[in-house]
């Protein structure tokens, strides 16, 4: 039987994306999986229930604000599977059935152009909000076609800004100029496949002749440019992402000069009007003071660029608390923190009149009430105090997050509150004013008798790892699905999932979310603890949660299923090969599995800061130790596994899942495999495909874990 060595990969031919032999193998495996999992009434029933959730007309149509007073949103349902980009007014949005103004119908566009268009997002020109740059993906890929669209005429602009399919970066400067990074042939992209060269493109001129304003290095992840159109604070920035966590940035001066933004390369930062916010990922010493990783610091931007190093501390982490994110309104800053994975929201307000500020635009979204002053304690530096107060409208029992703010126009905010068992509620507030409930998500399953409990497992090195269990607390050990991610600083927080509820919880299963290291639940240190050579700590954490579930009598190894996607798919592969006796079934979606060649496939090179460089012998030594594809061994009994991927995933190559499935099958293991012909990194491009793939997963799990 085959053992995969560094220079010996008999399944390399499966990396040929559309090769005849590889395509034939995919068709054969797809057919076998469909025959095994879909040929009964239960599959059809689950698929129909999932489709009802995905297409439900009474879902919340979550809106976004673009600075012009309208509520924008993208919507898919049974009648519009590709979707509608649309907008409405606040008065209409308050109604149970708003009248929507359809801006772009993707189903009609796809039919007219005979293209498999999937929505890729939009960038609207400010001010004026008449023109926008629409991104359209073929089949759901990350690479998109960019086309200029006129919101007044509801038509694409003849001879407007247009880019061929690529992983482009575009942003407006003004009505006749944009910054653009795209594929213009050899040398224009990094080894990760993202823009290396940024140009300033003027309307009506050839793109190839556009002025180059910035160039990164070939081994960077990408280069970028941005324009801040805020009146009185217009600024342009350029920079390069050295890797996934380090960026070097510059203020672009009118004469083309580049002034460094003097923050650490690994810090996240942003500028709002006169303020600079800095969030370092590692300890940062400034003016004799060392600020911890995960802190949030503020200074006046112009003063800081001029050499003044007075920083105000707005947040410092502790062993239980981390900063999740921050957002600005016009005059206030909202902080979202996590305390043992429970979200808290507060408002910070500077006692500092904004220099060069201009009067707010009248009648912004939900404009009512006056800004509040608050009287809580604050931090002071450089003569400025920042007052603190809780954000109004936050539910104490649920996870609440900021849906949107509109810092161009005022201090309104949209927040949504949800829990594993509580459908979401969308509210509109204004800082210092009232809070109004706008929409309530329907209940998609009966939660009677179910509860959410948080526990802590002890990992191999003694670290306490939080996890949440959703299910019947009085039930005996039964089928349980455990999911996790553990990478790229991503935190898994509670949310209502009607699909999980209908297909799993309502049928008697328990659902578990593990907050393992590698994520951002406890800040940068929680992430760094599983970075590069420490990656196995994430797998030890997940294994500890699995064992703790059994010890508490919630499940048994035979009834425990695990599921994850992308980096979470790598987690699934590592659990399969390192801890095969802990679980009864594995589902890996769009997974990363071959850690010897991941950096050579599609966007893989951009993740070397997370995993390491396989071409470096020292890095390969630890990657080899856990790379799932290189750790399949004869004589070991592995649990049943389902791999789901997409031919058109241009982020994680489907070759990872193909090769792993082929290798496990060669060793005689129970392997199901399904590859969607489209869908990109999400593996599905519409609700019909999502319902089918989801039903495959649930049917596989119930067959292997519940005997159904």
XYZ file of C-alpha atoms in Angstrom:
708
model
C 0.000 0.000 0.000
C 1.101 3.528 -0.790
C 2.785 5.722 1.812
C 3.208 9.309 0.687
C 6.785 10.549 0.871
C 8.213 13.940 0.023
C 9.229 12.975 -3.512
C 6.657 10.262 -4.143
C 3.072 11.283 -4.865
C 1.274 8.766 -7.076
C -1.918 10.835 -7.035
C -0.374 14.052 -8.326
C -2.419 13.604 -11.516
C -5.536 14.470 -9.502
C -4.236 18.029 -9.228
C -4.936 18.494 -12.947
C -8.055 20.572 -12.465
C -9.891 19.631 -15.653
C -7.699 16.781 -16.838
C -9.621 13.962 -18.519
C -8.464 11.291 -16.052
C -9.098 13.496 -13.008
C -12.537 14.536 -14.302
C -13.451 10.896 -14.874
C -12.360 10.011 -11.340
C -14.505 12.852 -9.956
C -17.570 11.711 -11.907
C -17.138 8.163 -10.644
C -16.761 9.187 -7.023
C -19.662 11.649 -7.219
C -21.933 8.980 -8.650
C -21.018 6.516 -5.915
C -21.667 9.075 -3.169
C -24.987 10.180 -4.625
C -26.120 6.561 -4.947
C -25.138 5.782 -1.353
C -26.587 8.854 0.350
C -29.546 10.152 -1.640
C -31.605 7.134 -2.659
C -34.263 7.247 0.048
C -37.107 9.394 1.329
C -35.075 10.674 4.297
C -32.567 12.456 2.087
C -35.315 14.108 0.071
C -37.084 15.173 3.272
C -33.944 16.721 4.798
C -33.037 18.446 1.547
C -36.516 19.971 1.276
C -36.406 21.202 4.886
C -33.004 22.817 4.357
C -34.166 24.478 1.151
C -37.147 25.922 3.030
C -34.784 27.552 5.514
C -32.459 28.933 2.852
C -35.275 30.312 0.687
C -37.624 31.473 3.452
C -39.262 34.786 2.550
C -39.386 35.853 6.203
C -35.636 35.705 6.781
C -34.084 39.000 7.844
C -32.926 40.907 4.732
C -29.763 42.215 6.388
C -28.982 45.672 4.966
C -25.844 47.692 4.475
C -25.391 51.452 4.432
C -23.384 53.193 1.727
C -23.680 56.786 2.869
C -26.712 57.912 0.856
C -29.572 57.086 3.245
C -30.721 53.905 1.495
C -30.817 50.372 2.900
C -28.944 48.141 0.446
C -28.983 44.356 0.372
C -28.370 41.259 -1.707
C -31.151 38.673 -1.642
C -31.616 35.105 -2.872
C -34.796 33.044 -2.753
C -36.543 30.319 -4.731
C -37.652 32.755 -7.433
C -34.236 34.424 -7.638
C -31.583 31.723 -7.087
C -28.708 33.893 -8.326
C -30.001 36.899 -6.447
C -31.084 40.523 -6.530
C -29.035 43.543 -5.555
C -31.606 45.998 -4.268
C -32.251 48.949 -1.980
C -35.079 50.647 -0.127
C -35.757 53.492 2.296
C -35.916 53.273 6.079
C -39.666 53.931 5.980
C -40.129 50.973 3.652
C -37.676 48.752 5.504
C -39.717 49.178 8.681
C -42.695 47.528 6.955
C -43.276 43.746 7.120
C -42.948 43.589 3.315
C -40.839 46.509 2.069
C -41.014 47.733 -1.501
C -37.547 47.078 -2.871
C -35.954 48.927 -5.754
C -34.091 46.248 -7.729
C -30.750 47.573 -8.933
C -29.406 44.431 -10.583
C -31.083 41.079 -11.253
C -28.349 38.451 -11.538
C -30.700 35.773 -12.879
C -31.749 38.052 -15.727
C -28.148 39.105 -16.366
C -26.894 35.517 -16.419
C -29.636 34.504 -18.844
C -29.006 37.467 -21.138
C -25.249 36.931 -21.217
C -25.240 33.116 -20.990
C -22.872 33.277 -18.014
C -22.958 31.521 -14.662
C -22.751 34.761 -12.706
C -22.419 34.716 -8.916
C -22.491 37.958 -6.917
C -19.022 39.105 -5.888
C -19.805 42.433 -4.222
C -19.864 46.113 -5.143
C -17.934 49.331 -4.496
C -19.983 52.552 -4.695
C -18.466 55.920 -5.607
C -18.626 58.545 -2.851
C -19.938 61.197 -2.845
C -22.854 61.118 -5.240
C -23.479 57.374 -5.063
C -24.392 57.182 -8.733
C -21.690 54.907 -10.084
C -20.387 51.627 -8.718
C -17.953 48.842 -9.573
C -19.746 45.484 -9.601
C -17.775 42.243 -9.148
C -19.173 39.149 -10.869
C -17.785 35.671 -10.321
C -18.106 32.782 -12.728
C -19.380 29.887 -10.657
C -18.397 31.404 -7.319
C -14.637 31.698 -7.790
C -12.582 34.302 -5.934
C -11.496 35.667 -9.312
C -14.065 38.157 -10.607
C -14.974 40.275 -13.582
C -15.338 43.972 -12.631
C -17.769 46.219 -14.518
C -18.893 49.798 -13.949
C -22.625 50.227 -13.318
C -24.857 53.316 -13.306
C -27.383 53.307 -10.459
C -29.548 55.950 -12.145
C -29.936 54.248 -15.528
C -29.756 50.676 -14.118
C -27.262 49.740 -16.822
C -23.594 48.918 -17.196
C -21.629 51.921 -18.402
C -20.658 51.790 -22.056
C -16.862 52.065 -22.247
C -16.796 52.279 -18.458
C -14.181 50.802 -16.141
C -14.023 47.070 -16.894
C -11.596 44.355 -15.787
C -11.265 40.814 -17.088
C -11.499 37.886 -14.699
C -8.798 38.077 -12.025
C -8.316 38.453 -8.285
C -8.376 42.210 -8.712
C -8.268 45.029 -6.178
C -10.191 48.180 -7.155
C -11.245 51.333 -5.325
C -12.656 54.675 -6.430
C -10.611 57.879 -6.284
C -13.177 60.109 -7.978
C -15.684 59.885 -10.822
C -12.971 59.514 -13.450
C -10.165 57.659 -11.649
C -9.728 54.407 -9.778
C -6.883 52.541 -8.151
C -6.538 49.102 -9.680
C -4.370 46.059 -9.194
C -5.070 43.172 -11.541
C -3.591 40.534 -13.818
C -1.833 42.275 -16.702
C 0.488 39.439 -17.541
C 3.893 38.315 -16.243
C 5.108 40.273 -13.248
C 1.772 41.852 -12.357
C 0.842 39.278 -9.688
C 2.512 37.898 -6.593
C 3.275 34.214 -6.187
C 0.018 34.028 -4.196
C -1.923 35.161 -7.273
C -2.898 38.625 -6.017
C -1.997 42.078 -7.412
C 1.638 43.124 -7.113
C 1.371 46.389 -9.069
C -1.104 49.189 -8.304
C -2.046 51.719 -10.986
C -4.026 54.945 -11.054
C -6.376 54.460 -14.010
C -8.072 57.445 -15.645
C -11.326 56.999 -17.537
C -10.943 56.672 -21.287
C -7.263 55.659 -21.242
C -5.724 52.190 -21.744
C -5.225 50.329 -18.458
C -1.792 49.107 -19.528
C -0.675 52.741 -19.822
C -2.080 53.795 -16.449
C 0.374 55.368 -14.002
C 2.007 52.918 -11.600
C 1.720 54.344 -8.085
C 3.064 51.397 -6.087
C 4.777 48.038 -6.542
C 5.152 45.221 -4.050
C 7.512 42.258 -4.166
C 6.819 38.990 -5.946
C 6.819 37.022 -2.692
C 4.427 39.431 -0.931
C 0.823 38.337 -0.554
C -0.432 41.462 -2.360
C -0.135 45.213 -2.863
C -2.973 47.656 -2.282
C -4.104 51.264 -2.561
C -7.034 53.016 -0.925
C -8.657 56.440 -1.020
C -10.474 58.073 1.893
C -13.001 60.582 0.457
C -14.106 62.019 3.822
C -14.500 65.792 3.297
C -11.668 67.585 5.041
C -9.758 64.346 5.592
C -9.083 63.146 2.041
C -6.134 60.747 2.097
C -4.595 58.086 -0.102
C -2.689 55.065 1.168
C -0.597 52.412 -0.556
C 1.173 49.404 0.837
C 2.116 45.773 0.649
C 1.011 42.748 2.622
C 4.340 41.119 3.423
C 2.478 38.022 4.557
C -0.917 37.229 6.025
C -0.234 39.201 9.218
C 2.302 41.878 8.293
C 1.618 44.986 6.223
C 3.846 47.921 5.358
C 1.845 51.056 4.571
C 2.447 54.589 3.317
C 0.515 57.835 3.053
C 0.613 58.882 -0.585
C 1.353 62.603 -0.941
C 0.002 64.761 -3.795
C 3.444 64.848 -5.427
C 3.707 61.047 -5.395
C 5.780 60.792 -2.240
C 5.302 57.965 0.233
C 5.313 58.749 3.945
C 5.585 55.598 6.106
C 2.797 54.958 8.585
C 5.069 54.295 11.606
C 3.305 51.344 13.212
C 4.604 47.767 13.575
C 4.297 45.633 10.462
C 2.130 43.146 12.335
C -0.268 45.773 13.719
C -3.761 46.363 12.417
C -4.572 50.039 12.044
C -7.117 52.380 10.566
C -7.735 56.112 10.264
C -11.038 57.870 10.934
C -11.009 61.613 10.401
C -8.321 62.934 12.786
C -7.822 59.649 14.642
C -5.356 56.788 14.139
C -6.218 53.470 15.797
C -3.496 50.842 16.263
C -4.001 47.254 17.373
C -0.615 45.487 17.727
C -0.357 41.716 17.370
C 2.828 41.609 19.462
C 4.095 43.764 22.355
C 4.956 47.278 21.136
C 7.247 49.663 22.989
C 6.462 53.330 22.352
C 8.034 56.243 24.238
C 9.242 53.912 26.962
C 5.888 52.183 27.446
C 5.312 48.600 26.298
C 1.781 47.972 25.123
C 0.606 44.341 25.112
C -0.452 42.374 22.064
C -4.167 42.809 21.482
C -4.367 46.312 22.964
C -6.163 49.143 21.162
C -4.375 52.495 21.051
C -5.381 55.858 19.627
C -3.511 58.993 18.579
C -4.098 62.015 16.379
C -3.021 60.841 12.929
C -1.254 63.989 11.739
C 0.571 64.418 15.041
C 1.666 60.787 15.068
C 3.006 61.022 11.522
C 4.897 64.147 12.577
C 6.644 62.255 15.387
C 4.380 62.759 18.413
C 4.128 59.379 20.168
C 1.407 60.169 22.700
C -0.967 57.200 22.678
C -4.198 56.740 24.586
C -4.968 53.173 25.684
C -8.583 52.343 24.806
C -8.401 48.627 25.550
C -6.024 46.172 27.187
C -6.670 42.403 27.148
C -6.587 40.076 30.106
C -6.567 36.292 30.379
C -10.322 36.080 29.752
C -11.006 39.130 27.613
C -9.975 40.034 24.071
C -10.925 42.719 21.595
C -13.044 41.233 18.835
C -13.348 44.296 16.584
C -14.125 48.002 16.523
C -16.283 50.209 14.287
C -16.699 53.955 13.961
C -19.773 56.103 13.809
C -19.291 59.735 12.866
C -18.401 60.884 16.386
C -18.020 57.697 18.402
C -16.116 54.421 18.529
C -17.849 51.113 19.290
C -15.750 48.315 20.783
C -16.769 44.662 20.650
C -14.953 42.479 23.174
C -15.115 38.778 23.951
C -15.195 37.557 27.559
C -14.913 33.751 27.485
C -16.402 33.952 23.967
C -19.319 36.104 25.143
C -19.598 39.413 23.278
C -19.741 42.794 25.007
C -20.315 46.156 23.264
C -19.477 49.619 24.545
C -19.254 53.158 23.162
C -16.198 55.377 23.502
C -16.424 59.122 22.883
C -13.509 61.550 22.756
C -13.797 64.822 24.662
C -12.206 66.510 21.703
C -13.890 68.713 19.101
C -13.092 67.237 15.675
C -10.616 69.369 13.789
C -11.606 70.306 10.241
C -14.958 68.592 10.759
C -17.940 69.493 8.595
C -21.646 69.543 9.507
C -23.359 66.141 9.342
C -25.536 65.362 6.356
C -29.205 65.664 7.335
C -31.605 62.742 7.479
C -29.179 59.808 7.698
C -30.475 56.262 8.060
C -32.647 56.153 11.167
C -31.779 59.683 12.193
C -33.499 60.366 15.493
C -32.355 61.687 18.848
C -29.175 63.583 19.629
C -25.737 62.097 20.283
C -25.268 61.183 23.938
C -22.440 62.373 26.096
C -22.099 59.538 28.591
C -20.375 59.942 31.926
C -18.400 56.736 32.415
C -14.691 56.558 33.197
C -12.249 56.996 30.351
C -8.561 57.046 29.513
C -6.667 60.243 28.887
C -3.467 61.082 27.050
C -2.341 64.167 25.240
C -5.177 66.147 26.804
C -7.976 63.958 25.398
C -10.273 61.797 27.482
C -12.409 59.003 26.018
C -15.664 58.436 27.882
C -17.205 54.957 28.037
C -20.770 53.730 28.241
C -22.619 50.529 27.331
C -24.136 50.406 23.866
C -27.923 50.593 24.046
C -29.999 47.773 22.625
C -27.581 44.953 23.414
C -29.217 41.746 24.564
C -27.707 40.377 27.773
C -28.579 36.773 26.920
C -27.521 36.627 23.272
C -24.502 37.308 21.117
C -24.878 40.802 19.675
C -22.867 42.176 16.793
C -22.700 45.363 14.770
C -24.347 44.887 11.392
C -23.395 48.336 10.108
C -22.711 51.958 10.952
C -22.726 55.010 8.693
C -19.756 57.178 9.735
C -20.244 59.398 6.688
C -23.609 60.648 7.924
C -24.122 60.234 11.652
C -24.140 58.080 14.769
C -26.771 55.504 13.823
C -25.993 51.815 14.118
C -27.607 48.510 13.209
C -27.150 45.631 15.641
C -28.343 42.039 15.614
C -28.688 39.728 18.589
C -28.870 35.962 18.338
C -28.079 32.714 20.109
C -27.799 29.059 19.164
C -31.470 28.622 20.086
C -32.763 32.177 19.595
C -33.502 33.591 16.147
C -31.879 36.915 15.404
C -33.407 40.303 16.157
C -32.278 43.332 14.141
C -32.366 46.728 15.864
C -31.687 50.301 14.797
C -30.183 52.708 17.288
C -28.531 56.075 17.507
C -25.894 56.703 20.132
C -27.558 58.652 22.910
C -31.028 58.039 21.466
C -33.681 55.304 21.397
C -33.362 51.814 19.967
C -35.983 50.385 17.606
C -36.622 46.756 16.687
C -36.760 46.485 12.897
C -36.890 42.772 12.092
C -37.209 39.411 13.844
C -35.968 36.182 12.322
C -38.511 33.330 12.390
C -37.922 30.136 14.345
C -37.033 27.313 11.969
C -37.150 24.487 14.535
C -38.712 23.673 17.889
C -36.168 24.431 20.617
C -38.352 23.157 23.475
C -36.252 21.161 25.912
C -32.964 22.269 24.364
C -30.307 24.333 26.129
C -26.902 25.895 25.537
C -24.165 25.040 28.013
C -20.540 26.185 28.093
C -17.814 23.885 29.381
C -14.021 23.955 29.471
C -11.829 21.036 28.455
C -8.227 20.667 29.580
C -5.790 20.314 26.700
C -2.588 18.271 26.734
C -0.516 21.184 28.042
C -3.073 22.172 30.681
C -4.753 24.981 28.715
C -8.467 25.473 29.389
C -10.388 25.308 26.107
C -13.980 26.615 26.025
C -16.714 24.914 24.062
C -20.487 25.206 23.801
C -22.957 22.315 23.725
C -26.401 22.759 22.179
C -28.932 20.016 22.847
C -31.112 18.273 25.403
C -29.242 18.457 28.738
C -31.231 15.506 30.117
C -30.546 13.139 27.216
C -28.283 10.138 27.503
C -25.193 9.820 25.316
C -26.160 10.144 21.673
C -25.194 11.403 18.220
C -23.164 14.590 18.546
C -21.550 16.841 15.950
C -18.439 18.766 16.987
C -17.134 21.602 14.827
C -14.168 23.951 15.040
C -11.739 26.053 13.029
C -8.639 27.089 14.973
C -6.766 29.369 12.603
C -6.215 32.820 11.101
C -7.435 34.636 14.253
C -11.048 33.685 13.454
C -13.388 33.426 16.445
C -16.434 31.160 16.480
C -19.293 32.901 18.287
C -22.897 31.770 18.876
C -25.466 32.214 16.120
C -28.835 30.796 15.153
C -28.621 28.226 12.355
C -31.942 26.971 11.069
C -30.262 24.297 8.953
C -28.416 22.788 11.924
C -31.618 23.062 13.934
C -33.825 21.235 11.449
C -31.392 18.633 10.165
C -29.636 17.795 13.441
C -31.009 19.258 16.678
C -34.678 18.597 15.897
C -33.809 14.986 15.126
C -32.173 14.405 18.503
C -28.537 15.298 17.886
C -26.316 17.529 19.992
C -24.235 20.265 18.386
C -20.891 21.445 19.787
C -18.661 24.404 18.888
C -15.046 24.252 20.106
C -13.090 27.497 20.560
C -9.632 26.030 20.088
C -6.297 27.815 19.857
C -5.385 29.285 16.507
C -8.550 31.370 16.565
C -9.014 34.837 18.000
C -11.270 34.107 20.959
C -8.634 35.245 23.463
C -6.663 37.624 21.276
C -3.307 37.373 19.464
C -1.747 35.036 22.026
C -4.526 32.489 21.514
C -3.751 32.578 17.802
C 0.023 32.489 18.153
C -0.203 29.506 20.485
C -1.093 27.350 17.449
C 0.921 29.170 14.785
C 3.372 27.396 12.460
C 5.262 24.752 14.472
C 2.716 24.998 17.283
C -0.175 23.980 15.006
C -0.648 20.626 16.809
C -1.815 22.566 19.896
C -5.056 23.250 17.995
C -5.485 19.548 17.323
C -4.753 18.684 20.940
C -7.398 21.221 22.001
C -9.978 19.699 19.681
C -9.121 16.196 20.853
C -9.473 17.364 24.465
C -12.974 18.653 23.736
C -13.888 15.359 22.069
C -12.672 13.416 25.081
C -14.448 15.776 27.488
C -17.757 15.252 25.668
C -17.395 11.522 26.223
C -16.348 11.960 29.864
C -19.443 14.085 30.534
C -21.708 11.438 29.038
C -22.867 13.651 26.188
C -21.731 11.181 23.528
C -19.518 8.184 22.818
C -16.610 7.956 20.362
C -18.781 5.875 18.031
C -21.508 8.533 18.055
C -19.266 11.577 17.771
C -19.002 13.238 14.366
C -16.707 16.134 13.541
C -16.976 18.711 10.758
C -14.914 21.634 9.485
C -14.078 23.531 6.325
C -10.975 25.089 4.736
C -8.473 25.412 7.606
C -11.146 23.570 9.582
C -10.888 20.869 6.904
C -7.190 20.587 7.723
C -8.248 20.196 11.353
C -10.530 17.347 10.282
C -7.716 15.660 8.361
C -5.395 15.929 11.360
C -8.048 14.507 13.686
C -8.644 11.649 11.267
C -4.992 10.645 11.125
C -3.829 11.590 14.652
C -6.874 10.649 16.757
C -8.826 8.049 14.754
C -10.262 6.306 17.819
C -11.808 9.474 19.276
C -14.505 9.958 16.640
C -17.061 7.971 14.674
C -17.289 10.044 11.462
C -15.532 12.982 9.795
C -16.751 15.620 7.315
C -14.088 17.783 5.649
C -15.274 20.643 3.435
C -12.924 22.304 0.890
C -10.044 21.012 3.023
C -6.329 21.690 3.082
C -4.613 18.276 3.410
C -1.305 18.069 1.520
C 1.013 20.332 3.501
C 3.997 19.525 1.256
C 2.482 21.166 -1.808
C -0.152 23.538 -0.417
C 2.016 26.600 -1.125
C 2.270 25.649 -4.798
C -1.475 25.333 -5.352
C -3.635 28.412 -6.065
C -3.570 30.897 -3.139
C -1.594 28.583 -0.866
C 1.565 30.706 -0.802
C -0.363 33.436 1.031
C -0.794 31.197 4.082
C 2.864 30.437 4.819
C 2.832 32.871 7.746
C 0.153 30.666 9.294
C 1.598 27.230 8.527
C 5.229 27.566 7.459
C 7.256 27.090 4.284
C 7.418 23.459 3.107
C 10.593 24.247 1.131
C 12.370 25.168 4.357
C 13.662 21.885 5.862
C 13.026 23.108 9.409
C 9.415 23.981 8.592
C 8.834 20.808 6.626
C 9.981 18.766 9.622
C 6.979 19.884 11.675
C 4.587 20.086 8.721
C 5.453 16.512 7.813
C 4.586 15.461 11.334
C 0.920 16.440 10.968
C 0.235 16.753 7.212
C -2.824 14.486 6.879
C -1.920 13.295 3.388
C 1.496 12.150 4.628
C 0.230 10.407 7.748
C -2.161 7.771 6.393
C -0.770 4.459 7.648
C -1.533 0.839 6.830
C -3.070 -1.237 9.569
C -4.829 1.740 11.170
C -8.630 1.821 11.287
C -9.831 5.289 10.334
C -13.389 6.515 10.902
C -15.678 7.014 7.875
C -15.041 10.323 6.120
C -16.911 12.541 3.663
C -14.934 15.023 1.558
C -16.818 17.901 -0.095
C -15.090 20.316 -2.452
C -15.546 22.308 -5.665
C -13.846 22.139 -9.042
C -14.027 25.936 -9.173
C -12.514 26.580 -5.761
C -9.637 28.879 -6.719
C -8.500 29.337 -3.123
C -7.985 25.794 -1.759
C -7.264 23.432 -4.636
C -9.677 20.464 -4.914
C -6.600 18.302 -5.413
C -6.214 18.198 -1.612
C -9.513 16.388 -1.143
C -9.158 14.320 -4.322
C -5.766 12.906 -3.375
C -6.695 12.205 0.240
C -9.861 10.390 -0.809
C -7.965 8.297 -3.347
C -5.273 7.373 -0.819
C -7.750 6.369 1.877
C -9.729 4.325 -0.639
C -6.549 2.529 -1.652
C -6.124 1.563 1.995
C -9.663 0.179 2.042
C -11.357 2.799 4.210
C -14.939 4.077 4.173
C -14.663 7.223 2.052
C -17.436 9.303 0.497
C -16.525 12.094 -1.898
C -18.490 14.799 -3.665
C -17.100 17.583 -5.837
C -19.432 20.296 -7.031
C -18.610 21.542 -10.521
C -18.988 25.162 -9.334
C -19.302 27.093 -6.106
C -15.821 28.405 -5.386
C -14.480 28.151 -1.834
C -18.022 27.930 -0.513
C -18.512 24.776 -2.632
C -21.970 26.003 -3.731
C -23.118 29.000 -5.767
C -26.875 28.976 -5.041
C -29.360 27.701 -2.479
C -30.246 24.609 -4.478
C -26.622 23.484 -4.395
C -26.252 24.463 -0.741
C -29.294 22.420 0.220
C -28.044 19.399 -1.707
C -24.530 19.493 -0.227
C -25.876 20.132 3.261
C -28.309 17.232 2.975
C -25.441 14.988 1.839
C -23.538 15.906 4.982
C -26.428 15.320 7.373
C -27.387 12.047 5.705
C -23.805 10.821 5.932
C -23.592 11.738 9.622
C -26.895 10.143 10.565
C -26.018 6.957 8.693
C -22.618 6.655 10.365
C -23.552 7.893 13.837
C -27.260 7.388 14.324
C -28.087 4.320 12.291
C -30.714 6.228 10.292
